[in-house]
Amino acid sequence: MNVYDFDKTIYPRDSEFEFYRELMVRYPTLFLSLPAQCEAGLRFLLGKISKTECKARFYAALSRIPDIDREVSAFWDRHEKDIEPYYLLLHRPDDVVISASPAFLLEEIIRRLDIGTLIASLVDKKTGAYAGENCYGEEKCRRYRAVFGDTPVDDFFSDSLSDTPMARMAERAFLIKGHHPIPWPWEKCGG
């Protein structure tokens, strides 16, 4: 089975950032959340709170959105065309996407692309609360094993060396550079 990160891997940009930016244009009341979000970001940078807690405080602003499901669907209506061409060529129905992005944001595009399994951060789309940890770094490996046990990963694709733990689980690993997969640069990540 092949496993992929999503943002900057299957999708060429950061879907979380783009989605939230578009929401801010449509719902200017989200700007009222900026002071609390900036404080959470600063506390994270200072090591006072975890990445999961920081992102939960960021997503708390979603309570201001009347129909988040409609917004997610409209977002993918506009951006589905942006899926990386290399991925469309490699796609298999048993593909797995494992992402730090919230599941509520990715479920729609995963369904549209006919991808077998999504493992992502479990974020309440109405409150921003996380159920568990942000699906990042080693957490991706834990979450993969919780679903698939010791099932081997054939090929792993990601844009980030922070995914080296998942890359180590794969028979082959590829880093996405310039919209194309290249062999994982093990020498840059201590492997």
JSON list of C-alpha atoms in Angstrom, two decimals:
[
{"chain": "A", "resi": 1, "resn": "MET", "atom": "CA", "xyz": [0.00, 0.00, 0.00]},
{"chain": "A", "resi": 2, "resn": "ASN", "atom": "CA", "xyz": [1.13, 3.56, -0.70]},
{"chain": "A", "resi": 3, "resn": "VAL", "atom": "CA", "xyz": [0.90, 6.28, 1.93]},
{"chain": "A", "resi": 4, "resn": "TYR", "atom": "CA", "xyz": [0.85, 10.01, 1.24]},
{"chain": "A", "resi": 5, "resn": "ASP", "atom": "CA", "xyz": [0.97, 13.20, 3.22]},
{"chain": "A", "resi": 6, "resn": "PHE", "atom": "CA", "xyz": [-1.63, 15.61, 1.81]},
{"chain": "A", "resi": 7, "resn": "ASP", "atom": "CA", "xyz": [-0.64, 19.29, 1.96]},
{"chain": "A", "resi": 8, "resn": "LYS", "atom": "CA", "xyz": [2.17, 20.18, -0.44]},
{"chain": "A", "resi": 9, "resn": "THR", "atom": "CA", "xyz": [2.21, 16.52, -1.48]},
{"chain": "A", "resi": 10, "resn": "ILE", "atom": "CA", "xyz": [-1.10, 15.56, -3.13]},
{"chain": "A", "resi": 11, "resn": "TYR", "atom": "CA", "xyz": [-2.37, 19.14, -2.91]},
{"chain": "A", "resi": 12, "resn": "PRO", "atom": "CA", "xyz": [0.29, 21.70, -3.93]},
{"chain": "A", "resi": 13, "resn": "ARG", "atom": "CA", "xyz": [-0.33, 24.15, -1.08]},
{"chain": "A", "resi": 14, "resn": "ASP", "atom": "CA", "xyz": [-1.37, 24.18, 2.59]},
{"chain": "A", "resi": 15, "resn": "SER", "atom": "CA", "xyz": [-5.12, 23.45, 2.49]},
{"chain": "A", "resi": 16, "resn": "GLU", "atom": "CA", "xyz": [-5.60, 24.49, 6.14]},
{"chain": "A", "resi": 17, "resn": "PHE", "atom": "CA", "xyz": [-4.13, 27.93, 5.49]},
{"chain": "A", "resi": 18, "resn": "GLU", "atom": "CA", "xyz": [-6.00, 28.45, 2.22]},
{"chain": "A", "resi": 19, "resn": "PHE", "atom": "CA", "xyz": [-9.31, 27.30, 3.66]},
{"chain": "A", "resi": 20, "resn": "TYR", "atom": "CA", "xyz": [-9.02, 29.58, 6.68]},
{"chain": "A", "resi": 21, "resn": "ARG", "atom": "CA", "xyz": [-7.87, 32.53, 4.57]},
{"chain": "A", "resi": 22, "resn": "GLU", "atom": "CA", "xyz": [-10.92, 32.12, 2.32]},
{"chain": "A", "resi": 23, "resn": "LEU", "atom": "CA", "xyz": [-13.18, 31.86, 5.37]},
{"chain": "A", "resi": 24, "resn": "MET", "atom": "CA", "xyz": [-11.78, 35.14, 6.70]},
{"chain": "A", "resi": 25, "resn": "VAL", "atom": "CA", "xyz": [-12.78, 36.86, 3.46]},
{"chain": "A", "resi": 26, "resn": "ARG", "atom": "CA", "xyz": [-16.30, 35.42, 3.62]},
{"chain": "A", "resi": 27, "resn": "TYR", "atom": "CA", "xyz": [-16.70, 35.83, 7.41]},
{"chain": "A", "resi": 28, "resn": "PRO", "atom": "CA", "xyz": [-14.87, 38.96, 8.62]},
{"chain": "A", "resi": 29, "resn": "THR", "atom": "CA", "xyz": [-15.95, 38.19, 12.21]},
{"chain": "A", "resi": 30, "resn": "LEU", "atom": "CA", "xyz": [-13.10, 35.66, 12.20]},
{"chain": "A", "resi": 31, "resn": "PHE", "atom": "CA", "xyz": [-10.75, 38.62, 12.58]},
{"chain": "A", "resi": 32, "resn": "LEU", "atom": "CA", "xyz": [-12.08, 38.93, 16.14]},
{"chain": "A", "resi": 33, "resn": "SER", "atom": "CA", "xyz": [-10.29, 35.65, 16.91]},
{"chain": "A", "resi": 34, "resn": "LEU", "atom": "CA", "xyz": [-6.88, 36.90, 15.75]},
{"chain": "A", "resi": 35, "resn": "PRO", "atom": "CA", "xyz": [-5.68, 38.19, 19.16]},
{"chain": "A", "resi": 36, "resn": "ALA", "atom": "CA", "xyz": [-6.34, 34.82, 20.84]},
{"chain": "A", "resi": 37, "resn": "GLN", "atom": "CA", "xyz": [-4.81, 32.96, 17.90]},
{"chain": "A", "resi": 38, "resn": "CYS", "atom": "CA", "xyz": [-1.68, 35.15, 17.96]},
{"chain": "A", "resi": 39, "resn": "GLU", "atom": "CA", "xyz": [-1.35, 34.62, 21.71]},
{"chain": "A", "resi": 40, "resn": "ALA", "atom": "CA", "xyz": [-1.62, 30.84, 21.23]},
{"chain": "A", "resi": 41, "resn": "GLY", "atom": "CA", "xyz": [0.99, 30.97, 18.47]},
{"chain": "A", "resi": 42, "resn": "LEU", "atom": "CA", "xyz": [3.38, 32.93, 20.67]},
{"chain": "A", "resi": 43, "resn": "ARG", "atom": "CA", "xyz": [2.83, 30.55, 23.61]},
{"chain": "A", "resi": 44, "resn": "PHE", "atom": "CA", "xyz": [3.57, 27.61, 21.30]},
{"chain": "A", "resi": 45, "resn": "LEU", "atom": "CA", "xyz": [6.77, 29.24, 20.03]},
{"chain": "A", "resi": 46, "resn": "LEU", "atom": "CA", "xyz": [7.84, 29.83, 23.63]},
{"chain": "A", "resi": 47, "resn": "GLY", "atom": "CA", "xyz": [7.19, 26.18, 24.49]},
{"chain": "A", "resi": 48, "resn": "LYS", "atom": "CA", "xyz": [4.33, 26.97, 26.87]},
{"chain": "A", "resi": 49, "resn": "ILE", "atom": "CA", "xyz": [1.69, 24.94, 25.00]},
{"chain": "A", "resi": 50, "resn": "SER", "atom": "CA", "xyz": [1.77, 22.00, 22.60]},
{"chain": "A", "resi": 51, "resn": "LYS", "atom": "CA", "xyz": [1.20, 22.21, 18.86]},
{"chain": "A", "resi": 52, "resn": "THR", "atom": "CA", "xyz": [-2.12, 20.41, 19.40]},
{"chain": "A", "resi": 53, "resn": "GLU", "atom": "CA", "xyz": [-3.30, 22.96, 21.97]},
{"chain": "A", "resi": 54, "resn": "CYS", "atom": "CA", "xyz": [-2.16, 25.85, 19.76]},
{"chain": "A", "resi": 55, "resn": "LYS", "atom": "CA", "xyz": [-4.09, 24.51, 16.78]},
{"chain": "A", "resi": 56, "resn": "ALA", "atom": "CA", "xyz": [-7.16, 23.82, 18.93]},
{"chain": "A", "resi": 57, "resn": "ARG", "atom": "CA", "xyz": [-7.18, 27.46, 20.05]},
{"chain": "A", "resi": 58, "resn": "PHE", "atom": "CA", "xyz": [-6.80, 28.51, 16.42]},
{"chain": "A", "resi": 59, "resn": "TYR", "atom": "CA", "xyz": [-9.72, 26.34, 15.30]},
{"chain": "A", "resi": 60, "resn": "ALA", "atom": "CA", "xyz": [-11.97, 27.54, 18.12]},
{"chain": "A", "resi": 61, "resn": "ALA", "atom": "CA", "xyz": [-12.88, 30.36, 15.72]},
{"chain": "A", "resi": 62, "resn": "LEU", "atom": "CA", "xyz": [-14.84, 27.84, 13.62]},
{"chain": "A", "resi": 63, "resn": "SER", "atom": "CA", "xyz": [-17.75, 28.35, 16.01]},
{"chain": "A", "resi": 64, "resn": "ARG", "atom": "CA", "xyz": [-18.35, 31.58, 14.07]},
{"chain": "A", "resi": 65, "resn": "ILE", "atom": "CA", "xyz": [-19.08, 29.69, 10.80]},
{"chain": "A", "resi": 66, "resn": "PRO", "atom": "CA", "xyz": [-22.77, 28.80, 10.33]},
{"chain": "A", "resi": 67, "resn": "ASP", "atom": "CA", "xyz": [-22.33, 25.82, 7.93]},
{"chain": "A", "resi": 68, "resn": "ILE", "atom": "CA", "xyz": [-18.79, 24.50, 7.89]},
{"chain": "A", "resi": 69, "resn": "ASP", "atom": "CA", "xyz": [-19.72, 21.47, 5.76]},
{"chain": "A", "resi": 70, "resn": "ARG", "atom": "CA", "xyz": [-21.00, 23.74, 3.01]},
{"chain": "A", "resi": 71, "resn": "GLU", "atom": "CA", "xyz": [-17.81, 25.80, 3.19]},
{"chain": "A", "resi": 72, "resn": "VAL", "atom": "CA", "xyz": [-15.61, 22.70, 2.94]},
{"chain": "A", "resi": 73, "resn": "SER", "atom": "CA", "xyz": [-17.54, 21.42, -0.07]},
{"chain": "A", "resi": 74, "resn": "ALA", "atom": "CA", "xyz": [-17.35, 24.82, -1.79]},
{"chain": "A", "resi": 75, "resn": "PHE", "atom": "CA", "xyz": [-13.61, 25.00, -1.07]},
{"chain": "A", "resi": 76, "resn": "TRP", "atom": "CA", "xyz": [-12.99, 21.69, -2.81]},
{"chain": "A", "resi": 77, "resn": "ASP", "atom": "CA", "xyz": [-15.30, 22.68, -5.68]},
{"chain": "A", "resi": 78, "resn": "ARG", "atom": "CA", "xyz": [-12.84, 25.52, -6.32]},
{"chain": "A", "resi": 79, "resn": "HIS", "atom": "CA", "xyz": [-9.61, 23.62, -5.63]},
{"chain": "A", "resi": 80, "resn": "GLU", "atom": "CA", "xyz": [-10.09, 20.00, -6.67]},
{"chain": "A", "resi": 81, "resn": "LYS", "atom": "CA", "xyz": [-8.56, 20.92, -10.04]},
{"chain": "A", "resi": 82, "resn": "ASP", "atom": "CA", "xyz": [-5.29, 21.70, -8.24]},
{"chain": "A", "resi": 83, "resn": "ILE", "atom": "CA", "xyz": [-4.51, 18.11, -7.22]},
{"chain": "A", "resi": 84, "resn": "GLU", "atom": "CA", "xyz": [-0.97, 17.23, -8.26]},
{"chain": "A", "resi": 85, "resn": "PRO", "atom": "CA", "xyz": [-0.84, 15.51, -11.69]},
{"chain": "A", "resi": 86, "resn": "TYR", "atom": "CA", "xyz": [1.82, 13.03, -10.51]},
{"chain": "A", "resi": 87, "resn": "TYR", "atom": "CA", "xyz": [-0.61, 11.82, -7.85]},
{"chain": "A", "resi": 88, "resn": "LEU", "atom": "CA", "xyz": [-3.43, 11.30, -10.34]},
{"chain": "A", "resi": 89, "resn": "LEU", "atom": "CA", "xyz": [-1.07, 9.07, -12.35]},
{"chain": "A", "resi": 90, "resn": "LEU", "atom": "CA", "xyz": [-0.03, 7.01, -9.30]},
{"chain": "A", "resi": 91, "resn": "HIS", "atom": "CA", "xyz": [-3.44, 6.84, -7.59]},
{"chain": "A", "resi": 92, "resn": "ARG", "atom": "CA", "xyz": [-4.65, 3.47, -6.36]},
{"chain": "A", "resi": 93, "resn": "PRO", "atom": "CA", "xyz": [-7.94, 2.86, -4.52]},
{"chain": "A", "resi": 94, "resn": "ASP", "atom": "CA", "xyz": [-6.08, 1.44, -1.50]},
{"chain": "A", "resi": 95, "resn": "ASP", "atom": "CA", "xyz": [-3.98, 4.59, -1.02]},
{"chain": "A", "resi": 96, "resn": "VAL", "atom": "CA", "xyz": [-3.72, 6.01, 2.49]},
{"chain": "A", "resi": 97, "resn": "VAL", "atom": "CA", "xyz": [-3.52, 9.73, 3.25]},
{"chain": "A", "resi": 98, "resn": "ILE", "atom": "CA", "xyz": [-2.03, 10.62, 6.61]},
{"chain": "A", "resi": 99, "resn": "SER", "atom": "CA", "xyz": [-2.09, 14.32, 7.45]},
{"chain": "A", "resi": 100, "resn": "ALA", "atom": "CA", "xyz": [-1.87, 16.85, 10.24]},
{"chain": "A", "resi": 101, "resn": "SER", "atom": "CA", "xyz": [-4.72, 18.75, 8.60]},
{"chain": "A", "resi": 102, "resn": "PRO", "atom": "CA", "xyz": [-8.13, 18.29, 10.19]},
{"chain": "A", "resi": 103, "resn": "ALA", "atom": "CA", "xyz": [-10.13, 15.30, 9.01]},
{"chain": "A", "resi": 104, "resn": "PHE", "atom": "CA", "xyz": [-13.26, 17.44, 8.51]},
{"chain": "A", "resi": 105, "resn": "LEU", "atom": "CA", "xyz": [-11.39, 19.46, 5.88]},
{"chain": "A", "resi": 106, "resn": "LEU", "atom": "CA", "xyz": [-9.97, 16.48, 3.98]},
{"chain": "A", "resi": 107, "resn": "GLU", "atom": "CA", "xyz": [-12.84, 13.96, 4.08]},
{"chain": "A", "resi": 108, "resn": "GLU", "atom": "CA", "xyz": [-14.62, 15.55, 1.11]},
{"chain": "A", "resi": 109, "resn": "ILE", "atom": "CA", "xyz": [-11.61, 15.59, -1.21]},
{"chain": "A", "resi": 110, "resn": "ILE", "atom": "CA", "xyz": [-10.58, 12.08, -0.13]},
{"chain": "A", "resi": 111, "resn": "ARG", "atom": "CA", "xyz": [-14.06, 10.88, -1.11]},
{"chain": "A", "resi": 112, "resn": "ARG", "atom": "CA", "xyz": [-13.90, 12.72, -4.45]},
{"chain": "A", "resi": 113, "resn": "LEU", "atom": "CA", "xyz": [-10.49, 11.24, -5.26]},
{"chain": "A", "resi": 114, "resn": "ASP", "atom": "CA", "xyz": [-11.61, 7.73, -4.26]},
{"chain": "A", "resi": 115, "resn": "ILE", "atom": "CA", "xyz": [-8.77, 7.31, -1.75]},
{"chain": "A", "resi": 116, "resn": "GLY", "atom": "CA", "xyz": [-9.14, 4.25, 0.48]},
{"chain": "A", "resi": 117, "resn": "THR", "atom": "CA", "xyz": [-8.21, 5.60, 3.91]},
{"chain": "A", "resi": 118, "resn": "LEU", "atom": "CA", "xyz": [-7.77, 8.97, 5.60]},
{"chain": "A", "resi": 119, "resn": "ILE", "atom": "CA", "xyz": [-5.87, 9.33, 8.85]},
{"chain": "A", "resi": 120, "resn": "ALA", "atom": "CA", "xyz": [-5.86, 12.97, 9.97]},
{"chain": "A", "resi": 121, "resn": "SER", "atom": "CA", "xyz": [-6.13, 15.21, 13.00]},
{"chain": "A", "resi": 122, "resn": "LEU", "atom": "CA", "xyz": [-9.49, 14.74, 14.67]},
{"chain": "A", "resi": 123, "resn": "VAL", "atom": "CA", "xyz": [-10.79, 18.27, 15.13]},
{"chain": "A", "resi": 124, "resn": "ASP", "atom": "CA", "xyz": [-14.36, 19.12, 16.12]},
{"chain": "A", "resi": 125, "resn": "LYS", "atom": "CA", "xyz": [-15.51, 21.30, 13.23]},
{"chain": "A", "resi": 126, "resn": "LYS", "atom": "CA", "xyz": [-17.83, 23.31, 15.48]},
{"chain": "A", "resi": 127, "resn": "THR", "atom": "CA", "xyz": [-15.54, 23.96, 18.46]},
{"chain": "A", "resi": 128, "resn": "GLY", "atom": "CA", "xyz": [-11.98, 23.34, 17.27]},
{"chain": "A", "resi": 129, "resn": "ALA", "atom": "CA", "xyz": [-11.40, 20.83, 20.07]},
{"chain": "A", "resi": 130, "resn": "TYR", "atom": "CA", "xyz": [-8.99, 17.99, 19.28]},
{"chain": "A", "resi": 131, "resn": "ALA", "atom": "CA", "xyz": [-9.73, 14.35, 20.03]},
{"chain": "A", "resi": 132, "resn": "GLY", "atom": "CA", "xyz": [-6.18, 13.12, 20.53]},
{"chain": "A", "resi": 133, "resn": "GLU", "atom": "CA", "xyz": [-2.94, 14.63, 19.30]},
{"chain": "A", "resi": 134, "resn": "ASN", "atom": "CA", "xyz": [-2.22, 16.59, 16.15]},
{"chain": "A", "resi": 135, "resn": "CYS", "atom": "CA", "xyz": [-1.34, 13.97, 13.50]},
{"chain": "A", "resi": 136, "resn": "TYR", "atom": "CA", "xyz": [2.27, 15.08, 12.99]},
{"chain": "A", "resi": 137, "resn": "GLY", "atom": "CA", "xyz": [5.74, 13.46, 13.12]},
{"chain": "A", "resi": 138, "resn": "GLU", "atom": "CA", "xyz": [5.81, 10.29, 15.27]},
{"chain": "A", "resi": 139, "resn": "GLU", "atom": "CA", "xyz": [2.06, 10.62, 15.85]},
{"chain": "A", "resi": 140, "resn": "LYS", "atom": "CA", "xyz": [1.55, 9.68, 12.19]},
{"chain": "A", "resi": 141, "resn": "CYS", "atom": "CA", "xyz": [3.33, 6.37, 12.83]},
{"chain": "A", "resi": 142, "resn": "ARG", "atom": "CA", "xyz": [1.24, 5.66, 15.94]},
{"chain": "A", "resi": 143, "resn": "ARG", "atom": "CA", "xyz": [-1.97, 6.45, 14.10]},
{"chain": "A", "resi": 144, "resn": "TYR", "atom": "CA", "xyz": [-0.95, 4.32, 11.09]},
{"chain": "A", "resi": 145, "resn": "ARG", "atom": "CA", "xyz": [-0.18, 1.32, 13.33]},
{"chain": "A", "resi": 146, "resn": "ALA", "atom": "CA", "xyz": [-3.46, 1.77, 15.19]},
{"chain": "A", "resi": 147, "resn": "VAL", "atom": "CA", "xyz": [-5.33, 1.31, 11.90]},
{"chain": "A", "resi": 148, "resn": "PHE", "atom": "CA", "xyz": [-3.07, -1.08, 9.97]},
{"chain": "A", "resi": 149, "resn": "GLY", "atom": "CA", "xyz": [-0.90, -2.80, 12.59]},
{"chain": "A", "resi": 150, "resn": "ASP", "atom": "CA", "xyz": [2.28, -4.09, 10.98]},
{"chain": "A", "resi": 151, "resn": "THR", "atom": "CA", "xyz": [0.99, -3.85, 7.40]},
{"chain": "A", "resi": 152, "resn": "PRO", "atom": "CA", "xyz": [4.00, -2.72, 5.37]},
{"chain": "A", "resi": 153, "resn": "VAL", "atom": "CA", "xyz": [4.11, 0.59, 3.54]},
{"chain": "A", "resi": 154, "resn": "ASP", "atom": "CA", "xyz": [5.32, 0.16, -0.04]},
{"chain": "A", "resi": 155, "resn": "ASP", "atom": "CA", "xyz": [5.86, 3.80, -1.00]},
{"chain": "A", "resi": 156, "resn": "PHE", "atom": "CA", "xyz": [5.60, 6.91, 1.17]},
{"chain": "A", "resi": 157, "resn": "PHE", "atom": "CA", "xyz": [5.36, 10.46, -0.22]},
{"chain": "A", "resi": 158, "resn": "SER", "atom": "CA", "xyz": [5.69, 13.76, 1.66]},
{"chain": "A", "resi": 159, "resn": "ASP", "atom": "CA", "xyz": [6.96, 17.29, 1.22]},
{"chain": "A", "resi": 160, "resn": "SER", "atom": "CA", "xyz": [8.54, 17.49, 4.67]},
{"chain": "A", "resi": 161, "resn": "LEU", "atom": "CA", "xyz": [11.47, 15.92, 6.50]},
{"chain": "A", "resi": 162, "resn": "SER", "atom": "CA", "xyz": [9.28, 16.07, 9.63]},
{"chain": "A", "resi": 163, "resn": "ASP", "atom": "CA", "xyz": [7.70, 12.93, 8.13]},
{"chain": "A", "resi": 164, "resn": "THR", "atom": "CA", "xyz": [10.96, 10.97, 8.35]},
{"chain": "A", "resi": 165, "resn": "PRO", "atom": "CA", "xyz": [9.45, 8.61, 10.97]},
{"chain": "A", "resi": 166, "resn": "MET", "atom": "CA", "xyz": [6.81, 7.54, 8.40]},
{"chain": "A", "resi": 167, "resn": "ALA", "atom": "CA", "xyz": [9.42, 7.43, 5.64]},
{"chain": "A", "resi": 168, "resn": "ARG", "atom": "CA", "xyz": [11.44, 4.97, 7.74]},
{"chain": "A", "resi": 169, "resn": "MET", "atom": "CA", "xyz": [8.42, 2.63, 7.84]},
{"chain": "A", "resi": 170, "resn": "ALA", "atom": "CA", "xyz": [8.28, 2.45, 4.03]},
{"chain": "A", "resi": 171, "resn": "GLU", "atom": "CA", "xyz": [10.09, 0.22, 1.60]},
{"chain": "A", "resi": 172, "resn": "ARG", "atom": "CA", "xyz": [10.67, 3.34, -0.54]},
{"chain": "A", "resi": 173, "resn": "ALA", "atom": "CA", "xyz": [10.18, 6.99, 0.39]},
{"chain": "A", "resi": 174, "resn": "PHE", "atom": "CA", "xyz": [9.90, 10.07, -1.78]},
{"chain": "A", "resi": 175, "resn": "LEU", "atom": "CA", "xyz": [10.14, 13.78, -1.02]},
{"chain": "A", "resi": 176, "resn": "ILE", "atom": "CA", "xyz": [8.04, 16.09, -3.15]},
{"chain": "A", "resi": 177, "resn": "LYS", "atom": "CA", "xyz": [10.16, 18.84, -4.69]},
{"chain": "A", "resi": 178, "resn": "GLY", "atom": "CA", "xyz": [8.93, 21.09, -7.48]},
{"chain": "A", "resi": 179, "resn": "HIS", "atom": "CA", "xyz": [5.73, 19.05, -7.88]},
{"chain": "A", "resi": 180, "resn": "HIS", "atom": "CA", "xyz": [7.67, 15.83, -8.46]},
{"chain": "A", "resi": 181, "resn": "PRO", "atom": "CA", "xyz": [8.73, 12.96, -6.18]},
{"chain": "A", "resi": 182, "resn": "ILE", "atom": "CA", "xyz": [12.46, 12.46, -5.67]},
{"chain": "A", "resi": 183, "resn": "PRO", "atom": "CA", "xyz": [14.15, 9.78, -3.51]},
{"chain": "A", "resi": 184, "resn": "TRP", "atom": "CA", "xyz": [14.06, 10.63, 0.20]},
{"chain": "A", "resi": 185, "resn": "PRO", "atom": "CA", "xyz": [17.26, 12.54, 1.15]},
{"chain": "A", "resi": 186, "resn": "TRP", "atom": "CA", "xyz": [18.27, 10.33, 4.08]},
{"chain": "A", "resi": 187, "resn": "GLU", "atom": "CA", "xyz": [21.54, 12.15, 4.64]},
{"chain": "A", "resi": 188, "resn": "LYS", "atom": "CA", "xyz": [19.61, 15.33, 5.53]},
{"chain": "A", "resi": 189, "resn": "CYS", "atom": "CA", "xyz": [17.61, 13.63, 8.29]},
{"chain": "A", "resi": 190, "resn": "GLY", "atom": "CA", "xyz": [20.16, 11.48, 10.02]},
{"chain": "A", "resi": 191, "resn": "GLY", "atom": "CA", "xyz": [19.12, 8.31, 8.21]}
]
